[in-house]
XYZ file of C-alpha atoms in Angstrom:
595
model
C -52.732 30.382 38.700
C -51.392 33.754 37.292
C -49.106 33.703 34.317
C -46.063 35.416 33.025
C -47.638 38.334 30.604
C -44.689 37.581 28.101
C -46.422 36.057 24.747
C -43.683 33.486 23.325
C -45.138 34.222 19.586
C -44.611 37.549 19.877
C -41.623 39.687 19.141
C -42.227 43.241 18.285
C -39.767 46.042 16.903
C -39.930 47.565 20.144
C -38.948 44.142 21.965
C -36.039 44.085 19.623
C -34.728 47.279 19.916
C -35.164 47.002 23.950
C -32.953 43.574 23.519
C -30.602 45.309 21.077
C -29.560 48.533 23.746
C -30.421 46.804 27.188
C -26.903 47.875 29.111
C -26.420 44.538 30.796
C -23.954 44.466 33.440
C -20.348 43.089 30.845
C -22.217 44.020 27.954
C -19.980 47.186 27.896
C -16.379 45.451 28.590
C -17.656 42.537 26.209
C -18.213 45.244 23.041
C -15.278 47.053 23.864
C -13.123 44.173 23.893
C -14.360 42.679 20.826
C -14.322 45.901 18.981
C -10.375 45.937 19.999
C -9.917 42.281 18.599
C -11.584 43.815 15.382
C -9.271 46.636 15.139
C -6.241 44.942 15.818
C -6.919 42.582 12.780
C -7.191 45.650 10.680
C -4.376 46.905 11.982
C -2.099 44.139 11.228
C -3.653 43.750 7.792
C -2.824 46.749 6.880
C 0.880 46.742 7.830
C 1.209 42.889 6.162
C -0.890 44.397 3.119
C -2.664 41.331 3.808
C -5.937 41.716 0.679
C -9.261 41.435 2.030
C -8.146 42.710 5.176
C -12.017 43.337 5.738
C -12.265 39.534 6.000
C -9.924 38.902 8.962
C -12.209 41.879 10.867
C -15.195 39.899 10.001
C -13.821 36.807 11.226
C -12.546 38.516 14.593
C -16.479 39.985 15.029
C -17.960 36.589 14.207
C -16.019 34.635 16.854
C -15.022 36.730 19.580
C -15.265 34.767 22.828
C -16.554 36.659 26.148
C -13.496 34.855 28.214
C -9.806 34.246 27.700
C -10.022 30.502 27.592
C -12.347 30.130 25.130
C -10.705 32.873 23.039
C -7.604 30.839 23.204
C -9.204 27.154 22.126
C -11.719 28.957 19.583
C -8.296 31.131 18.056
C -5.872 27.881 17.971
C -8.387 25.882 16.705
C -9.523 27.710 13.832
C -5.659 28.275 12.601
C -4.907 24.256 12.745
C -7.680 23.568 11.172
C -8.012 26.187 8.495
C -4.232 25.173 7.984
C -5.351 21.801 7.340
C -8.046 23.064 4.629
C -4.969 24.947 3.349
C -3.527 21.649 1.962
C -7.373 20.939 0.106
C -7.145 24.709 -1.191
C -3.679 23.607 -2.888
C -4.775 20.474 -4.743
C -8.174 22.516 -5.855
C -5.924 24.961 -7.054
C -3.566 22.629 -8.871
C -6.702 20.997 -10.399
C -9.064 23.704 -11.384
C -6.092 26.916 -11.999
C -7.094 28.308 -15.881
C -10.006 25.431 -16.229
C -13.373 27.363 -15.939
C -15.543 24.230 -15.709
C -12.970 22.362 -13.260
C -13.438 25.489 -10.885
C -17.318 26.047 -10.852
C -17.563 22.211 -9.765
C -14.930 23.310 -6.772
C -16.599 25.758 -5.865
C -19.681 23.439 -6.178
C -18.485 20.936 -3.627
C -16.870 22.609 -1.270
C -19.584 24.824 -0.511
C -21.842 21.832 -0.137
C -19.235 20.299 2.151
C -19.006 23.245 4.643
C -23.235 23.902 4.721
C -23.503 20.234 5.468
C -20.745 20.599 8.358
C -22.483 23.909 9.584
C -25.795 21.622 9.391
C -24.899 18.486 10.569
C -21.334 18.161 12.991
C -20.235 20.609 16.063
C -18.373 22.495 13.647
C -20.902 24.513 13.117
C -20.198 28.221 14.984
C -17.164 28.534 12.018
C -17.940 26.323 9.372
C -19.572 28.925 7.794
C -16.657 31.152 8.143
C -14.108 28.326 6.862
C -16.254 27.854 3.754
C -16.240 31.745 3.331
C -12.643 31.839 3.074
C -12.065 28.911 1.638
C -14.423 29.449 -1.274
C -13.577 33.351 -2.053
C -9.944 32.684 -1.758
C -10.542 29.634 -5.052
C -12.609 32.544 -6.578
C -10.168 35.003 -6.068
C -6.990 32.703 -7.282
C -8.583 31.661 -10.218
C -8.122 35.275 -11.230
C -4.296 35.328 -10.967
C -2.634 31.974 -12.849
C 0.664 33.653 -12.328
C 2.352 30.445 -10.372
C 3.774 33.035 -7.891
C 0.496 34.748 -7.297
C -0.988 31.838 -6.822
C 1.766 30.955 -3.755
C 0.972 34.573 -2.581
C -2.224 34.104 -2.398
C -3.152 30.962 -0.801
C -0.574 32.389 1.875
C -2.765 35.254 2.052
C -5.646 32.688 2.325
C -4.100 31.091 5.023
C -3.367 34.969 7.017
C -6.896 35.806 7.074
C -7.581 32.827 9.333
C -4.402 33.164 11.188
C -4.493 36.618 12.478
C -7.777 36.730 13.771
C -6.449 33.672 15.388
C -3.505 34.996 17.004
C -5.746 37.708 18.005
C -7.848 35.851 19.974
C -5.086 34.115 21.406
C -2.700 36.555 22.551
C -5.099 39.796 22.230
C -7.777 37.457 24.493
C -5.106 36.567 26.579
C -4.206 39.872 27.508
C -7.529 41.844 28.009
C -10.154 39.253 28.586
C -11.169 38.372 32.192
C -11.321 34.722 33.226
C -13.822 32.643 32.866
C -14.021 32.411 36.781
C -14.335 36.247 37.027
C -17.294 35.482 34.154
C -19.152 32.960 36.183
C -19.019 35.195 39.344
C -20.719 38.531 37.460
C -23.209 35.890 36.050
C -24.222 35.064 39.720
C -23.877 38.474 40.798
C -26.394 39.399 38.161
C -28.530 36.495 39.308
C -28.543 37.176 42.848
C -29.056 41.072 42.131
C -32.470 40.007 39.827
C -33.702 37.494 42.404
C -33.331 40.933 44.997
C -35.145 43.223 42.748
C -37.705 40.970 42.224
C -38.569 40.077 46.131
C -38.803 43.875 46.652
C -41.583 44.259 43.770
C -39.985 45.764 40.047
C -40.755 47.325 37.103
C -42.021 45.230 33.712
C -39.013 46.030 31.707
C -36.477 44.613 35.031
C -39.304 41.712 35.501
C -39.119 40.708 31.741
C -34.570 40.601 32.071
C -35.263 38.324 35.020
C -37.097 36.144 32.632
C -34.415 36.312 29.994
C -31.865 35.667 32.328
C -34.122 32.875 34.001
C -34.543 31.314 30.461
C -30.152 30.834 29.942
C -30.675 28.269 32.694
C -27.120 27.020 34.276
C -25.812 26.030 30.586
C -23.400 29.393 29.860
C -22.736 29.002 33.927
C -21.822 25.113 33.433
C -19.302 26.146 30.323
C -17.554 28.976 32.252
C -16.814 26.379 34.791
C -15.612 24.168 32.856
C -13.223 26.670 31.142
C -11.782 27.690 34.644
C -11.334 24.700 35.395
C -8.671 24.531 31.844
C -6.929 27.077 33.721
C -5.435 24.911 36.026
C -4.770 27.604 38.371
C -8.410 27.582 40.817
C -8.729 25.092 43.195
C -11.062 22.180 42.617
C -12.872 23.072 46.293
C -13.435 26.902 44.942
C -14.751 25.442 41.563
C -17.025 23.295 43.397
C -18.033 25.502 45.399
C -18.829 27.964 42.505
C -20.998 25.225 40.586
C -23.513 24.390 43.615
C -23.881 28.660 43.335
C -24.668 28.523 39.751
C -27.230 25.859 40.386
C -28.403 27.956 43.429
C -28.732 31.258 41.965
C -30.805 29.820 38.966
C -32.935 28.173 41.491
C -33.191 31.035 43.031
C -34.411 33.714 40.425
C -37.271 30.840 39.561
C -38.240 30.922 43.150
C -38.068 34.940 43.059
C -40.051 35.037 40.169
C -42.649 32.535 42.030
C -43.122 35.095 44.936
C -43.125 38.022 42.459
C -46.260 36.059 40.167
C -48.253 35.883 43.638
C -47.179 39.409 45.262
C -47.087 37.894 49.139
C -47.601 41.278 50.962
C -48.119 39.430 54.159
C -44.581 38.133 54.021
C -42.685 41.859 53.243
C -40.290 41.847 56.190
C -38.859 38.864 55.216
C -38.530 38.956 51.614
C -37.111 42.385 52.228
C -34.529 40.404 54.725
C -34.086 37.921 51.715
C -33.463 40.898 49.237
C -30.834 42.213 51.558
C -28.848 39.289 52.041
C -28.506 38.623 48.340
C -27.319 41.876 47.658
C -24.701 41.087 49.911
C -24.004 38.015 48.595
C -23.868 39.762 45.180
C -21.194 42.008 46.508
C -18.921 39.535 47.358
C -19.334 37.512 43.996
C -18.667 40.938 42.246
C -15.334 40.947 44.224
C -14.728 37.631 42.808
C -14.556 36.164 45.919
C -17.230 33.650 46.747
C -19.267 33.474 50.186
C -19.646 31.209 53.089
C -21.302 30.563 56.504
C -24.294 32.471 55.197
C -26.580 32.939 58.362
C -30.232 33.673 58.043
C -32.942 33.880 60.599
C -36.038 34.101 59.444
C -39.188 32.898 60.016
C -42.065 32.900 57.154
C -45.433 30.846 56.948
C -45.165 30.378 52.767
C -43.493 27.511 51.976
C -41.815 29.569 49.043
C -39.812 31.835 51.136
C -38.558 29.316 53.524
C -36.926 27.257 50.460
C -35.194 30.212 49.974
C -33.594 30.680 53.230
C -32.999 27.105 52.733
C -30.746 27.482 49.549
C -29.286 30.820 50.330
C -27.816 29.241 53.548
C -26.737 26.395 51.526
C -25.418 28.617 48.291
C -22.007 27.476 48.227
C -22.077 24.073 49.619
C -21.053 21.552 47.541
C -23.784 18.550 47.702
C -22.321 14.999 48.232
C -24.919 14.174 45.565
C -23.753 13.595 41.859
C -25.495 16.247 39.211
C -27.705 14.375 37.128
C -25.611 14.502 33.531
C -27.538 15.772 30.244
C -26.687 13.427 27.460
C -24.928 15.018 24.819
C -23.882 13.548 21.495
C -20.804 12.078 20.751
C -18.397 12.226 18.111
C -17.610 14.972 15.529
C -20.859 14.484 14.192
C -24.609 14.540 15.253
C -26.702 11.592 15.618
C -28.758 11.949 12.600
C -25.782 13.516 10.455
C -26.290 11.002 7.967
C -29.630 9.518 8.185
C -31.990 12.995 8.479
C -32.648 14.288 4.809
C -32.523 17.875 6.298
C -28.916 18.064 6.768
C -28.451 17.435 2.937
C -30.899 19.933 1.937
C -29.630 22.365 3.451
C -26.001 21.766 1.920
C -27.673 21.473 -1.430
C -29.690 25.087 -0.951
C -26.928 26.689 0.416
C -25.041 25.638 -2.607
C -27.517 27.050 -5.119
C -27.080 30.353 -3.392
C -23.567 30.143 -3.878
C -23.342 28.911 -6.806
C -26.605 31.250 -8.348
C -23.982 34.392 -6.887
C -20.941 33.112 -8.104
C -23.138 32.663 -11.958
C -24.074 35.688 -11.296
C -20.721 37.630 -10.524
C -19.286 35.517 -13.390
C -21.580 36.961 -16.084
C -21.459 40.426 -15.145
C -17.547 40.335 -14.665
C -18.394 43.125 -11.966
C -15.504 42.038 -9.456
C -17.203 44.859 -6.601
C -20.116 42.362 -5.949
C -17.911 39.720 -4.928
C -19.281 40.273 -1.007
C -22.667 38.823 -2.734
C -20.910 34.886 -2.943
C -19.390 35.807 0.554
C -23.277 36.808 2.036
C -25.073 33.425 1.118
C -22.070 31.675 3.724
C -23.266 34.417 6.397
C -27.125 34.398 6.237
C -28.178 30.690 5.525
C -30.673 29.356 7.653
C -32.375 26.474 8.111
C -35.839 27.221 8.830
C -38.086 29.340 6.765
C -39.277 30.656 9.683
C -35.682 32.046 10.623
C -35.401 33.298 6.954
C -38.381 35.749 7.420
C -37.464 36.432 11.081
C -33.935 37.383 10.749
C -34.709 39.420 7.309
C -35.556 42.243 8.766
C -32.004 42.113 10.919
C -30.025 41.258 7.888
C -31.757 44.108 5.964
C -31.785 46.649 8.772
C -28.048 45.751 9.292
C -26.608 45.583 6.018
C -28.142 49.062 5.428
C -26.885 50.894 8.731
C -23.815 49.175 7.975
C -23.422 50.740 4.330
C -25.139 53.850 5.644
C -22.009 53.859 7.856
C -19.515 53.524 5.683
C -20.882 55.931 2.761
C -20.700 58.603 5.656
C -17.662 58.025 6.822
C -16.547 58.253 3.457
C -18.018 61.530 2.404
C -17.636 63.129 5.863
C -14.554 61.464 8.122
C -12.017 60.185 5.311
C -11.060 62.922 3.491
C -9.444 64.700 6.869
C -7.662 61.900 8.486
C -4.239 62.681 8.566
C -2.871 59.580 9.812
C -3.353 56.195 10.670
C -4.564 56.205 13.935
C -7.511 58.454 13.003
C -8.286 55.560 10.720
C -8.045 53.025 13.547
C -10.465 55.085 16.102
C -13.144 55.447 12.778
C -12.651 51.161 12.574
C -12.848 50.896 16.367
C -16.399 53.227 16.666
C -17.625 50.901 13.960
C -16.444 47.835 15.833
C -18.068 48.709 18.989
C -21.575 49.343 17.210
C -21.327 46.262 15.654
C -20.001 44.367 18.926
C -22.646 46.188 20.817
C -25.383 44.613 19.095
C -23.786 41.265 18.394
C -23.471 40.524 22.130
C -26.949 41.671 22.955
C -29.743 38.956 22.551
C -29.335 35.987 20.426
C -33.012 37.534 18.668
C -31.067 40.565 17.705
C -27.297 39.741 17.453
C -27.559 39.187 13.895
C -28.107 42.610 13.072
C -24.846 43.208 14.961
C -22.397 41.034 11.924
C -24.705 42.031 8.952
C -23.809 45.712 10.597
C -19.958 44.828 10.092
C -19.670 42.555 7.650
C -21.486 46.053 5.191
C -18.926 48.423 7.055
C -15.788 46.271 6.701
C -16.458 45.238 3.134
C -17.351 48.962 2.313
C -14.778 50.935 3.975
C -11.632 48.704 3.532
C -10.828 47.857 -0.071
C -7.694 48.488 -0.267
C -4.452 49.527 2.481
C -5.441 52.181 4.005
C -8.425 54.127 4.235
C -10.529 54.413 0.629
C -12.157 57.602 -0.533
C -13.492 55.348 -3.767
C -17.281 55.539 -3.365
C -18.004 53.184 -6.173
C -16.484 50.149 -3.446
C -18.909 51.107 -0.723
C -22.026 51.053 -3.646
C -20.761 47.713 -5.315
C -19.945 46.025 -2.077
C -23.575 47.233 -0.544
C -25.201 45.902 -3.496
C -23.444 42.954 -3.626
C -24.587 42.527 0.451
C -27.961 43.218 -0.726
C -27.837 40.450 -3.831
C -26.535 37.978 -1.537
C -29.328 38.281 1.047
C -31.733 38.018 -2.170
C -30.737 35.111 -3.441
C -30.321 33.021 0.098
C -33.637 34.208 0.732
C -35.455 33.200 -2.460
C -33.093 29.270 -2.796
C -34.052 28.797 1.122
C -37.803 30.035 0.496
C -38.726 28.241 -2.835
C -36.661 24.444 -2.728
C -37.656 21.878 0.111
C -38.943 25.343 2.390
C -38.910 23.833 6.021
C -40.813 25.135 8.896
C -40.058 25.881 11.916
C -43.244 24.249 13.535
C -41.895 21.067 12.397
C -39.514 21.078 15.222
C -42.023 22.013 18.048
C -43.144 18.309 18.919
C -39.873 16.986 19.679
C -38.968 20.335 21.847
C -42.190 19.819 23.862
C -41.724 16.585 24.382
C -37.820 17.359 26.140
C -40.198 19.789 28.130
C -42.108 17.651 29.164
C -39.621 14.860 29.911
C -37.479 17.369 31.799
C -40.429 18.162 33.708
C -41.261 14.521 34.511
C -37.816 14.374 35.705
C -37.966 17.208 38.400
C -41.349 16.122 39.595
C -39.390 12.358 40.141
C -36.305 13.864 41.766
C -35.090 12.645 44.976
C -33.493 15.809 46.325
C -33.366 19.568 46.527
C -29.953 19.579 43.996
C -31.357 17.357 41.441
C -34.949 19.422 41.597
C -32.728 22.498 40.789
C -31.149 21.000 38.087
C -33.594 19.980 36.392
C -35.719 22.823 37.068
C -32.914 24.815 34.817
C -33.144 22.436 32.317
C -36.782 23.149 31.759
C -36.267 26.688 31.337
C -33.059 26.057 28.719
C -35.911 24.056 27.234
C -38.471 26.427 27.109
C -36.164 29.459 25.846
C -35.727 26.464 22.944
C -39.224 26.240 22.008
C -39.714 30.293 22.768
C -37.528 31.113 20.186
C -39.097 28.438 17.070
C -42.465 29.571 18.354
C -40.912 32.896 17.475
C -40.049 31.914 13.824
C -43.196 29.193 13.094
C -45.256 32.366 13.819
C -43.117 34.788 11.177
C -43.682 32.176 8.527
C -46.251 32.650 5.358
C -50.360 32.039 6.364
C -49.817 28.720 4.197
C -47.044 27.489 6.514
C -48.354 28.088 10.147
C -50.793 25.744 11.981
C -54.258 27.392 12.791
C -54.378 29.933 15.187
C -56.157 28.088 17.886
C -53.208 25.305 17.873
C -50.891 28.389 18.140
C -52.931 29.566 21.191
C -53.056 25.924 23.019
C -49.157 25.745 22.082
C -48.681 29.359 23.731
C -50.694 28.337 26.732
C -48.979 25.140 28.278
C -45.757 26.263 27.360
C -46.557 29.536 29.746
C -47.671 26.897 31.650
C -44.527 24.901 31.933
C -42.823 28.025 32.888
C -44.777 27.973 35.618
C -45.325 24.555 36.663
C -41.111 24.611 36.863
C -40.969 27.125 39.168
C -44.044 25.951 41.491
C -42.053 22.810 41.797
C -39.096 24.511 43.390
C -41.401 24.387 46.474
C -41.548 21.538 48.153
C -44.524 19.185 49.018
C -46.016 21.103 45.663
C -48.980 19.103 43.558
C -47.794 16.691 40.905
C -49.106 18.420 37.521
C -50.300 14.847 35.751
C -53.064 16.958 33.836
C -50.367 19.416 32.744
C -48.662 16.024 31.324
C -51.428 15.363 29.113
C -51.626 18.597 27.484
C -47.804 18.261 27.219
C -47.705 15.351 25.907
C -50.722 16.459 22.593
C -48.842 19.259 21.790
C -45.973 17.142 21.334
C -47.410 14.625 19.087
């Protein structure tokens, strides 16, 4: 049985700088759009002389939403909620306003308060961000007791939620394509891989396949379900568009099947195959979605005739129910309050805080501020993730700075006007963006790359030509990732490995569950659920195996662990053809790398 050549453990610089500039078809429209939402915060910051207008660009870059729906709920929700946290701002205000000891224990809890809901609730993609702003804006009040100041400010609090809000509301609204028209470029994008690889392709295509293979149907399943918020499809076209989602993943597993075992015999009708998903590709590109696909062919491998099989059936919806994945319920996770992990990781992320905010104290050097606002940015819970994503939160925060010293020496002193200014914050943006929405292995780089610009270049309103803000807030950047680094690295350090048993044994559950399936739907299904699975476990693998020599299992548990879960890869895809072997053996070796 031949095997994918891709090595789960291993993740080179020049793997991460092919993920970081890959052009992937919306990659383009994504950055440009999200660079717009950026600059459009600025903007309005700097006619409201809103301070920290670097913040509400930050926030903009950090939860930008690919479709208008989602920009909407994300935008709304973060202003009623942070509006909420507004009235808890007030009474720590009240409280702690002129008493130094009152404020450090503030500052104390609430940062433990938001890491534990980043840790341990579905809160998570912002409470981070909340607990930025929420946090800076007590640091930043306790500096002005002045009872109208104060008001000011915790307005001022409350406007570097609420415009990057609105943004995304009306902004997303506006320029963002549907969520429909998101789903159908998704499985254009399919259909187009599962093509290229029928015909025979390069390594480089081969290996975006795979990524794209390893997303599964989940970001397909969530664009549906925002269209169908939009109350404007009908339920028979968003039907018809979920049994394609299911199809086209099915589909690129199958390609990739074929592809592993190069059928040469079989080239007239994979090239057939190939043609009629091209076509099909069209037509989703249109954002229209096909029907009545006819295909005649006739082909002795099993593999190929499966294919016909779905193609002809892409957008049929089954009369069979889609076996649901059990999610959690309630605000928060299962083991919120029982798994010890979810408190350490509040309590480290508070010593970071708390070790900057010491640390900005004593000095009294107000540029290194951006150090306290870091720690909320680049906590992590893994040690493994820590040393993994250094590198992108180093490389970032430096290009970042890089950038804005530059533009400081070079682009600032000529601007003659505002709108120069803007198109300087928008070619930032879209460098930033560019990255961010590239893979999840290198999007980090993308926010550490504007958070170092933003807090550089935009101190006060207007553009600065102060080169003592872009040095203090750089070195601040720098502190912050120091001290995260070394509280997450030397109190309760957790490895990543520790998470591999349970994630193999979901594998290998999943997998039990598409061998037992009753139909070609629920086989499908499942089969995507595996590979969501396995892009899981690829990317701890990824971080167990960036950890220190003292942390990481031996090497020859590292090679077992790399072997069956190439071999699950596999096994998924193989079982996509019907009448295929039942694996039991593979269950076994499952089932000892899970305990």
């Amino acid at each position: 049985m031949a095997l994918p050549v891709t090595d789960p453990a291993a993740l080179s610089l020049r793997r991460l700088l092919r993920l970081a500039l890959r052009p992937l078809p919306g990659r383009m429209g994504y950055s440009l759009r999200m660079a717009a939402a950026c600059t459009s915060c600025v903007l309005i910051g700097e006619i409201w002389q809103i301070p920290e207008t670097s913040l509400t660009a930050v926030v903009a870059l950090a939860i930008w939403q690919k479709d208008r729906v989602t920009n909407a709920i994300a935008g709304a929700a973060l202003s009623i909620v942070f509006a909420i946290l507004l009235g808890l701002l007030y009474c720590c205000v009240l409280l702690t306003i002129n008493h130094l000891i009152a404020d450090v224990v503030a500052v104390a809890l609430m940062s433990f308060g938001f890491f534990f809901l980043g840790s341990a609730s579905k809160l998570k993609p912002v409470a981070y961000m909340l607990g930025l702003i929420m946090v800076y804006a007590l640091i930043a009040i306790d500096q002005v007791p002045v009872g109208e100041l104060v008001t000011r400010a915790l307005l001022y609090a409350w406007l570097i939620i609420a415009v990057p809000g609105l943004v995304m509301i009306v902004l997303g609204l506006l320029i963002c394509p549907s969520p429909k028209t998101v789903l159908t470029d998704s499985i254009d994008l399919r259909l187009r891989m599962s093509a290229a690889l029928l015909r025979g392709t390069d390594t480089a295509t081969h290996q975006d396949a795979m990524d794209l293979l390893r997303e599964g149907t989940g970001p397909l399943f969530k664009n549906l379900k925002m269209a169908a918020l939009e109350k404007i499809w009908a339920p028979s076209a968003l039907a018809r568009l979920k049994q394609a989602a299911i199809s086209s993943t099915a589909l690129l597993a199958l390609a990739d099947h074929i592809h592993r075992h190069a059928r040469h015999s079989e080239d007239e009708a994979l090239t057939q195959l190939a043609a009629v998903m091209e076509e099909m590709a069209v037509v989703f590109a249109e954002g229209d979605c096909p029907t009545d696909i006819a295909i005649n062919i006739h082909a002795r491998d099993p593999a190929i005739t499966e294919i016909a099989l779905i193609l002809q059936q892409f957008t049929t919806p089954s009369e069979e129910s889609i076996p649901e994945e059990p999610k959690p319920a309630g605000f928060f996770f299962p083991d919120a309050f029982t798994n010890p992990d979810h408190v350490r990781f509040a309590v480290k992320g508070t010593a970071a805080v708390m070790t900057s905010y010491l640390i900005f104290k004593a000095l009294d050097w107000d540029g290194i501020h951006t150090c306290i606002i870091t720690c909320f940015i680049v906590a992590l819970p893994t040690m493994g993730e820590m040393i993994a994503k250094l590198k992108l939160r180093i490389s970032g925060a430096l290009i970042g700075g890089i950038m804005a010293i530059a533009s400081i020496i070079f682009l600032i002193p000529h601007f003659t006007n505002v709108v120069e200014f803007l198109v300087m914050i928008y070619a930032a943006s879209f460098l930033a963006a560019w990255i961010k929405t590239g893979d999840a292995r290198v999007a980090y780089a993308g926010l550490q790359i504007g958070l170092a610009f933003f807090l550089s270049d935009l101190k006060t309103f207007g553009p600065t030509a102060d080169m003592t803000t872009a040095r203090d807030r750089i070195i601040g950047i720098l502190l912050g990732n120091f001290i995260t680094y070394a509280v997450f690295t030397s109190f309760w350090p957790a490895s990543a490995s520790e998470h591999l048993g349970k994630e193999f044994g979901k594998i290998r559950t999943l997998l039990k569950s598409q061998v037992e399936a009753s139909s070609r739907l629920s086989r499908m299904v499942f089969a995507a659920r595996v590979q969501e699975a396995i892009s899981a476990t690829e990317r701890t693998m990824e971080n167990a195996a960036a950890e220190p020599v003292h942390m990481r299992t031996d090497t020859g548990q590292r090679k077992v662990r790399d072997t069956v879960l190439r071999t699950a890869s596999v096994l998924t895809e193989d079982m996509l053809v019907p009448e295929s072997p039942a694996p039991d053996h593979h269950f076994e070796q499952l089932e000892k790398v899970a305990s």
